[in-house]
XYZ file of C-alpha atoms in Angstrom:
555
model
C 91.232 66.047 93.070
C 89.268 64.614 95.732
C 86.262 63.979 93.640
C 85.400 64.016 90.148
C 82.669 66.945 90.441
C 80.702 67.639 87.258
C 78.474 70.777 86.701
C 75.271 70.320 88.283
C 73.347 72.748 86.007
C 74.120 74.690 82.933
C 71.426 77.295 83.269
C 73.444 80.206 85.186
C 74.789 83.335 83.438
C 78.087 85.121 83.984
C 78.306 88.684 85.058
C 81.642 90.319 83.883
C 82.920 93.274 86.249
C 85.625 95.630 86.137
C 85.443 96.667 89.967
C 83.857 95.442 92.875
C 82.386 92.003 93.182
C 78.694 92.832 92.764
C 75.881 90.523 93.299
C 74.349 88.989 90.490
C 70.451 88.655 91.468
C 69.807 85.300 89.758
C 68.695 82.294 91.453
C 70.614 79.183 90.737
C 70.479 75.752 92.908
C 67.746 74.034 94.432
C 68.231 71.025 96.919
C 66.163 68.343 98.409
C 66.991 65.586 100.777
C 66.937 62.227 99.121
C 68.294 60.162 102.262
C 69.739 60.838 105.529
C 71.025 58.064 107.923
C 73.050 56.984 110.791
C 75.874 55.012 110.053
C 77.901 53.256 112.794
C 77.665 50.653 115.424
C 78.199 50.279 119.283
C 81.599 52.177 119.257
C 82.308 55.484 120.226
C 84.749 56.548 117.229
C 82.293 55.932 114.501
C 82.387 58.578 111.691
C 82.195 58.948 108.132
C 85.400 60.505 106.700
C 85.389 60.405 102.935
C 82.776 60.383 100.215
C 82.634 60.130 96.439
C 80.211 59.624 93.564
C 81.193 57.527 90.782
C 80.434 58.224 86.969
C 77.198 55.602 87.281
C 75.935 57.644 90.398
C 77.223 55.101 92.847
C 77.714 56.681 96.438
C 81.002 55.677 97.921
C 81.469 56.305 101.651
C 84.760 55.791 103.853
C 83.631 55.402 107.203
C 84.695 53.804 110.652
C 81.498 51.754 111.608
C 83.051 49.188 114.382
C 80.306 46.489 114.685
C 77.638 47.850 112.261
C 76.285 45.693 109.453
C 74.841 48.064 106.920
C 72.451 46.649 104.894
C 72.741 43.170 106.933
C 75.628 42.231 104.147
C 78.433 40.152 104.798
C 81.448 42.120 104.198
C 84.210 41.900 101.750
C 87.479 41.237 103.624
C 90.520 43.052 102.114
C 94.094 44.325 103.108
C 94.194 41.900 106.180
C 91.306 43.123 107.341
C 88.855 40.822 109.735
C 85.236 41.283 110.171
C 85.755 43.281 113.164
C 88.035 45.972 111.436
C 86.201 49.132 111.951
C 87.551 50.767 108.813
C 85.126 50.122 105.662
C 84.184 51.290 102.218
C 80.385 51.351 101.727
C 78.790 51.558 98.499
C 75.133 52.681 98.213
C 72.628 53.175 95.620
C 72.417 56.818 93.647
C 69.897 57.921 96.079
C 71.519 56.731 99.090
C 68.682 54.437 99.975
C 70.362 50.942 99.439
C 73.489 49.333 100.549
C 75.171 47.775 97.823
C 78.184 46.334 99.349
C 80.557 46.723 102.401
C 84.213 46.000 102.331
C 86.359 46.290 105.514
C 89.858 47.217 104.826
C 91.559 48.446 108.049
C 91.190 49.500 111.641
C 90.601 53.057 110.499
C 90.038 55.068 107.296
C 90.183 58.550 107.259
C 90.001 60.019 103.606
C 88.799 58.794 100.200
C 89.611 59.853 96.420
C 89.004 58.374 92.943
C 90.389 58.986 89.766
C 88.493 59.127 86.223
C 88.256 55.368 86.162
C 86.407 55.306 89.383
C 89.271 53.343 91.383
C 89.077 53.938 95.130
C 92.041 55.552 96.715
C 91.932 55.546 100.538
C 93.703 56.895 103.533
C 93.777 53.882 106.150
C 96.191 55.134 109.162
C 98.431 52.391 110.192
C 96.648 50.147 107.561
C 98.697 52.310 104.997
C 97.394 53.700 101.601
C 95.232 51.456 99.519
C 93.736 51.377 96.061
C 90.692 49.229 95.488
C 88.504 48.806 92.121
C 85.394 50.417 91.422
C 83.159 47.962 93.234
C 85.555 47.942 96.079
C 86.111 44.005 95.542
C 89.729 43.840 94.878
C 92.727 45.518 96.195
C 94.918 46.646 93.583
C 97.801 48.334 95.345
C 98.683 48.956 98.810
C 101.889 50.386 100.972
C 102.660 51.029 104.494
C 104.605 53.774 105.851
C 106.589 54.670 108.912
C 103.894 57.186 109.836
C 99.994 56.967 109.555
C 98.317 57.788 106.528
C 96.103 60.826 107.234
C 94.941 62.048 103.830
C 94.947 60.747 100.343
C 94.323 62.583 96.928
C 94.319 61.293 93.276
C 94.442 63.247 89.952
C 92.096 62.105 87.218
C 94.968 60.079 85.543
C 95.967 58.016 88.671
C 98.611 59.967 90.035
C 98.275 60.432 93.565
C 99.447 61.950 96.782
C 99.491 60.751 100.577
C 100.013 62.750 103.544
C 101.530 60.691 106.629
C 102.219 61.724 110.139
C 102.719 60.573 113.620
C 99.365 61.507 114.742
C 97.169 59.087 116.541
C 93.626 58.446 115.088
C 91.117 61.253 116.472
C 93.737 63.392 117.198
C 93.329 66.353 115.213
C 96.616 68.245 115.517
C 98.608 66.696 112.640
C 102.200 67.147 113.237
C 105.354 65.695 111.416
C 103.946 65.815 108.097
C 105.540 64.097 104.992
C 104.259 63.920 101.302
C 104.597 60.660 99.070
C 104.039 61.328 95.724
C 103.275 58.511 93.007
C 103.142 58.412 89.430
C 100.061 56.812 86.980
C 101.709 53.586 87.401
C 101.608 53.944 90.826
C 105.512 54.035 91.379
C 107.238 56.338 93.863
C 107.989 59.791 92.233
C 109.183 61.597 95.026
C 108.665 62.102 98.994
C 109.648 64.967 101.283
C 108.756 66.841 104.553
C 106.473 69.477 104.388
C 108.281 71.297 106.544
C 105.392 72.797 108.397
C 104.863 72.693 112.231
C 101.055 71.442 111.470
C 100.149 69.653 108.031
C 96.125 69.145 107.408
C 95.987 68.174 103.986
C 97.644 67.693 100.610
C 96.267 67.491 96.793
C 97.734 66.912 93.500
C 97.268 69.100 89.925
C 98.528 67.139 87.259
C 98.086 70.157 84.735
C 100.916 71.956 86.492
C 102.489 69.095 87.794
C 102.231 70.549 91.254
C 101.463 68.821 94.676
C 100.360 71.151 97.475
C 100.087 70.965 101.063
C 98.335 73.224 103.546
C 98.552 73.546 107.513
C 99.953 76.284 109.968
C 102.457 77.055 112.493
C 102.176 78.807 116.004
C 104.629 81.802 116.598
C 105.132 84.434 118.989
C 104.753 87.781 117.268
C 105.394 91.537 118.356
C 102.319 93.218 118.504
C 100.788 96.605 119.849
C 100.708 95.044 123.616
C 104.163 93.314 123.414
C 104.447 89.719 122.072
C 101.780 87.422 121.573
C 100.966 83.970 120.480
C 99.388 83.369 116.846
C 98.258 80.519 114.741
C 99.625 81.370 110.883
C 98.548 79.490 107.881
C 100.657 77.920 105.599
C 100.552 76.650 102.063
C 103.034 75.275 99.811
C 103.459 73.705 96.418
C 106.276 71.533 94.990
C 107.107 69.970 91.816
C 106.611 66.155 91.303
C 110.218 65.283 92.808
C 109.630 67.741 95.745
C 111.374 71.185 94.396
C 109.409 73.569 96.063
C 107.682 76.040 93.728
C 106.042 78.375 96.178
C 105.438 79.015 99.963
C 102.487 81.540 100.724
C 101.316 82.877 103.827
C 103.926 81.886 106.783
C 104.339 85.168 108.101
C 106.822 85.712 110.971
C 106.811 87.614 114.245
C 109.791 89.727 114.368
C 108.787 93.421 114.111
C 111.782 94.230 111.771
C 111.581 91.080 109.621
C 109.849 92.403 106.100
C 107.319 89.215 106.496
C 106.616 90.530 109.726
C 102.693 89.620 110.428
C 101.870 93.243 111.860
C 103.757 94.910 109.121
C 100.672 96.810 107.708
C 98.409 96.607 110.521
C 97.171 93.989 113.685
C 96.810 90.932 111.983
C 96.688 88.710 114.882
C 93.673 86.584 114.473
C 94.691 83.124 114.533
C 94.403 81.295 111.275
C 94.692 77.534 110.432
C 95.058 76.104 106.892
C 92.673 73.129 106.819
C 91.887 71.570 103.484
C 93.075 71.953 99.715
C 91.402 70.386 96.837
C 92.013 70.691 92.998
C 88.634 71.728 91.511
C 87.011 70.360 88.373
C 87.877 73.869 86.696
C 91.653 73.290 87.435
C 91.927 75.827 90.168
C 93.160 75.231 93.712
C 90.477 75.600 96.412
C 91.456 76.113 100.292
C 89.703 76.739 103.401
C 90.960 78.321 106.508
C 89.805 78.649 110.029
C 90.244 82.206 111.417
C 89.531 83.596 114.970
C 88.826 87.254 114.009
C 88.413 89.778 111.442
C 91.768 90.930 111.885
C 93.173 88.159 109.763
C 96.145 87.627 107.218
C 93.658 86.902 104.334
C 93.329 90.566 103.885
C 96.657 90.808 102.109
C 98.490 88.894 99.334
C 100.062 85.476 100.413
C 103.303 86.669 99.053
C 103.292 90.379 100.493
C 101.974 91.152 103.849
C 101.708 94.789 102.545
C 99.481 94.287 99.487
C 95.638 94.292 100.273
C 93.619 91.497 98.696
C 89.972 91.675 98.113
C 87.535 89.681 99.717
C 83.930 89.292 98.028
C 82.067 90.068 101.158
C 78.396 90.584 101.521
C 75.597 90.113 104.431
C 76.639 89.774 108.065
C 77.219 86.033 107.475
C 80.165 86.985 105.169
C 81.215 90.063 107.249
C 83.525 89.578 110.407
C 82.289 92.465 112.384
C 81.262 92.344 116.026
C 82.963 89.118 116.500
C 85.755 87.700 118.825
C 87.784 84.696 118.696
C 85.038 81.980 117.941
C 86.527 79.980 114.837
C 84.878 81.046 111.371
C 85.718 80.418 107.734
C 87.794 81.680 104.906
C 87.764 80.264 101.673
C 89.627 80.927 98.535
C 90.156 80.133 94.827
C 93.974 80.071 94.042
C 96.324 79.138 91.000
C 97.481 75.908 91.741
C 100.797 76.554 89.668
C 102.018 79.473 91.366
C 99.960 79.885 94.439
C 98.490 83.275 93.642
C 95.392 84.385 94.965
C 92.231 84.642 92.686
C 89.176 85.317 94.873
C 87.910 84.760 98.518
C 85.002 84.765 100.744
C 84.417 84.881 104.543
C 81.528 83.142 106.439
C 80.293 82.724 110.227
C 77.233 82.168 111.971
C 75.396 84.887 113.954
C 73.371 84.907 117.062
C 70.174 86.752 117.041
C 71.788 89.532 119.181
C 74.063 90.116 116.493
C 77.248 88.611 117.670
C 79.192 86.288 115.493
C 79.323 82.818 116.203
C 81.198 79.777 115.190
C 81.281 78.012 111.741
C 84.558 76.787 111.099
C 85.958 74.205 108.458
C 88.623 72.567 110.303
C 88.505 68.630 109.541
C 85.951 69.602 107.105
C 85.837 69.479 103.365
C 86.147 71.572 100.111
C 85.210 70.838 96.343
C 84.433 72.937 93.295
C 82.795 72.099 89.676
C 83.469 73.103 86.412
C 81.983 76.382 86.584
C 83.617 77.159 89.855
C 80.635 76.570 92.332
C 82.183 75.768 95.798
C 80.796 73.091 98.235
C 82.029 73.362 101.895
C 81.253 71.301 104.808
C 82.381 72.175 108.434
C 81.224 72.360 112.143
C 79.094 75.543 113.427
C 77.193 76.559 116.565
C 73.813 78.384 116.413
C 73.297 81.005 114.110
C 73.643 79.503 110.719
C 71.744 81.428 107.804
C 69.742 78.146 107.113
C 67.960 78.369 103.373
C 66.672 75.006 104.364
C 65.530 73.507 107.774
C 65.151 70.067 107.802
C 65.187 70.037 111.683
C 62.741 72.724 113.009
C 64.634 73.840 116.300
C 65.697 76.814 118.220
C 69.531 75.565 117.873
C 70.757 76.365 114.385
C 73.974 74.822 114.376
C 75.644 71.536 113.709
C 77.511 69.924 110.676
C 77.042 73.010 108.091
C 76.664 72.589 104.551
C 77.415 75.836 102.137
C 76.945 75.879 98.469
C 78.256 78.918 97.043
C 77.766 80.252 93.201
C 81.008 80.615 91.357
C 81.081 84.459 92.109
C 80.951 83.735 95.870
C 77.997 86.277 95.814
C 74.999 83.875 96.580
C 74.231 81.131 98.868
C 72.633 78.457 97.023
C 72.428 76.185 99.834
C 73.207 76.564 103.551
C 71.877 73.883 106.176
C 72.400 70.890 108.408
C 71.160 67.765 108.832
C 73.050 66.923 112.106
C 72.501 68.854 115.138
C 75.936 69.357 117.233
C 77.664 67.058 114.881
C 80.882 67.639 112.818
C 81.097 67.667 109.073
C 83.874 65.818 107.346
C 83.193 65.196 103.765
C 81.032 66.512 100.748
C 81.094 65.206 97.112
C 78.779 66.379 94.087
C 78.042 64.964 90.821
C 75.191 65.305 88.338
C 72.915 67.169 90.541
C 73.623 65.115 93.782
C 75.406 66.099 96.760
C 76.666 63.708 99.515
C 77.769 64.836 102.964
C 79.121 62.639 105.960
C 80.430 63.349 109.053
C 79.694 62.391 112.970
C 76.834 63.116 115.737
C 77.237 62.520 119.285
C 74.665 60.199 121.091
C 71.412 62.092 122.141
C 71.977 64.577 119.456
C 69.464 65.076 116.805
C 70.010 63.756 113.075
C 67.242 64.524 110.259
C 66.797 61.089 108.882
C 64.677 60.141 105.909
C 64.828 56.736 103.584
C 67.527 55.626 106.202
C 69.792 52.610 106.024
C 69.599 53.090 109.666
C 67.279 55.567 111.735
C 68.310 54.767 115.133
C 71.341 56.281 116.800
C 73.655 53.150 118.392
C 76.089 55.461 120.118
C 78.351 58.192 118.853
C 77.737 57.501 115.204
C 78.395 58.629 111.881
C 76.145 59.812 109.427
C 75.328 60.778 105.824
C 72.957 62.600 103.797
C 72.433 62.914 100.392
C 71.098 66.023 98.561
C 69.485 66.400 94.927
C 67.871 69.382 92.899
C 64.777 70.414 94.720
C 62.705 73.375 95.567
C 65.231 75.676 97.989
C 65.707 79.306 97.167
C 69.221 80.648 97.050
C 69.979 83.446 98.941
C 71.604 86.870 97.653
C 74.204 88.088 100.345
C 74.602 91.704 99.755
C 71.388 93.471 100.343
C 70.497 96.196 97.615
C 71.364 99.652 98.181
C 74.359 98.664 100.389
C 77.096 99.253 97.669
C 79.231 102.439 97.773
C 79.705 104.306 94.187
C 83.043 106.043 93.209
C 83.050 108.421 90.133
C 84.535 109.263 87.664
C 86.300 105.980 87.119
C 88.825 107.686 84.767
C 89.874 110.925 86.775
C 92.521 113.686 87.018
C 92.559 113.342 90.723
C 89.278 114.052 92.291
C 86.939 111.484 93.357
C 83.402 111.240 94.707
C 82.280 108.722 96.951
C 78.794 108.040 97.865
C 77.077 105.406 100.378
C 80.313 105.050 102.414
C 79.339 106.815 105.738
C 81.882 105.914 108.654
C 84.259 104.056 106.409
C 87.984 103.839 106.007
C 89.027 104.587 102.385
C 92.424 103.396 101.196
C 93.754 104.039 97.741
C 96.907 101.856 96.528
C 98.973 101.862 93.843
C 99.267 98.554 91.281
C 102.457 97.956 93.612
C 100.500 97.669 96.450
C 101.911 100.989 97.865
C 99.144 102.666 99.994
C 98.949 106.414 98.506
C 95.944 107.868 100.394
C 94.099 107.203 103.354
C 90.509 108.916 104.244
C 87.781 108.595 106.786
C 84.631 108.807 105.294
C 82.047 110.436 107.675
C 79.229 111.598 105.395
C 77.079 109.749 102.518
C 78.813 111.960 100.051
C 82.478 113.083 100.000
C 85.148 114.116 97.751
C 88.822 112.698 97.962
C 91.872 113.643 96.102
C 94.559 111.210 94.363
C 97.585 113.064 94.136
C 99.780 110.587 92.662
C 100.988 109.864 89.216
C 99.190 108.700 86.348
C 98.113 104.796 86.328
C 95.668 102.367 87.880
C 94.544 102.538 91.461
C 92.636 100.271 93.865
C 90.216 102.219 96.162
C 89.343 99.709 99.095
C 86.513 100.748 101.006
C 86.277 99.044 104.731
C 82.703 100.009 105.829
C 81.301 99.772 109.348
C 79.452 96.774 108.904
C 82.551 94.664 108.051
C 81.896 94.563 104.297
C 84.669 95.450 102.232
C 84.450 96.911 98.823
C 87.015 96.902 96.091
C 86.878 99.414 93.245
C 89.415 100.480 90.609
C 90.031 103.413 88.967
C 92.338 105.025 86.299
C 94.043 108.529 86.940
C 94.486 109.588 83.288
C 96.555 112.808 84.186
C 98.335 114.785 87.340
C 96.667 117.830 88.545
């Protein structure tokens, strides 16, 4: 996992539900900003790409800093780097206010991971893959490859996986991806091509002995208007030696293909697999950028005809009144077989009600032992800010989103950089660290900064700790539909679903009934055999509800 994330607090309670993922109306999580700072020199490519919090609270950043001198410290030079090498590892005090050390390791660094011993795993592009000790003072292992090292991920025991490609620095389309998998003695266990047109991340799960990579492809797909191009997300899992265990989504464009993307309905919203991570709870977490509400994540990753439940919620977690602006889908999956467990959507909203950009491409996702999710990405104006450190009419930037384990409460929604890009997030013992990029002449909230002056296009970091910010429930009360009886002979009453589509599926995912609901209380009928059925309600405001019923006997 990218960072070892421990539970921030243990005072939340769990709510077990049979049907729709109802909102639990308790408040968890309160955050304040301990430090926020620029990090960069006079160059135009400075960015913070990786972050971690060590067991003693030390914050570690992987950043490109050109000629900056954080803390005015003399840098340690490793891996053949010089004092002018931009790629650096910066260690900070636990509050982010003091620079402990600076280690220059390569021309660029693009990712950082740690194991349970706090050893540092670094993706350094043409500088290779590196392992440093916890003080970044000693190079423990290194290797270069025929392609640039884009991403790296370590398991608690020290196994790690490297993603390489031909992509040049700051070119965000990662092509020709290959995976190199190493054991806990840092010997190569296997390497193989991802087989994806674009590969954006990789992670390793040592419990199930699975390596996962995520990305997308571009295809031309038959649809109602003829044929059109569409980006289609993909993720794959392999054994440690490269035997494929599963391939998910990856739909095709041919009309008579059983994997046709539009088989159940139009699913032509572009989607791109962005980031993958093994959470501290042992589950697989992934982010995807999506361009519309008619996206593939409404269906099972292995069967385009089987609907998947999406938690949904208020207008920021529902994709209605949107167009092709990039939005976020994130989900919890089983790393061993790739099955979908739970998912949620997120977008920004303008004051006039239309959707706006909030996407996770080249951002980050993490999860703690309770399944709490931490996401950073890039947004245009219209974020649902629960904390506003920069009073401004423009509410976009490098967004931070923290969701409770049920994906039903926004525990934090904010940004410290206007018009910036979010690249990395880490959390541990009540601290959250973020980092990214902010263009020159844009606004960064600074406090207790190691550098409070912009030098050019700069990197930035911010450190959050528990504070006084209130969480946001995402489903307004009174918004949920009700279906009764849940054990029925075939007749069902549905309330509070006016102007909705109701579809009833058997447990094999076969659609057996389809109704248009026009009033606030209607009766529908299930005329199929005995068994358990999923009732999916597609509401006019974009919320999707899932209910489960049991048909006990036939009519």
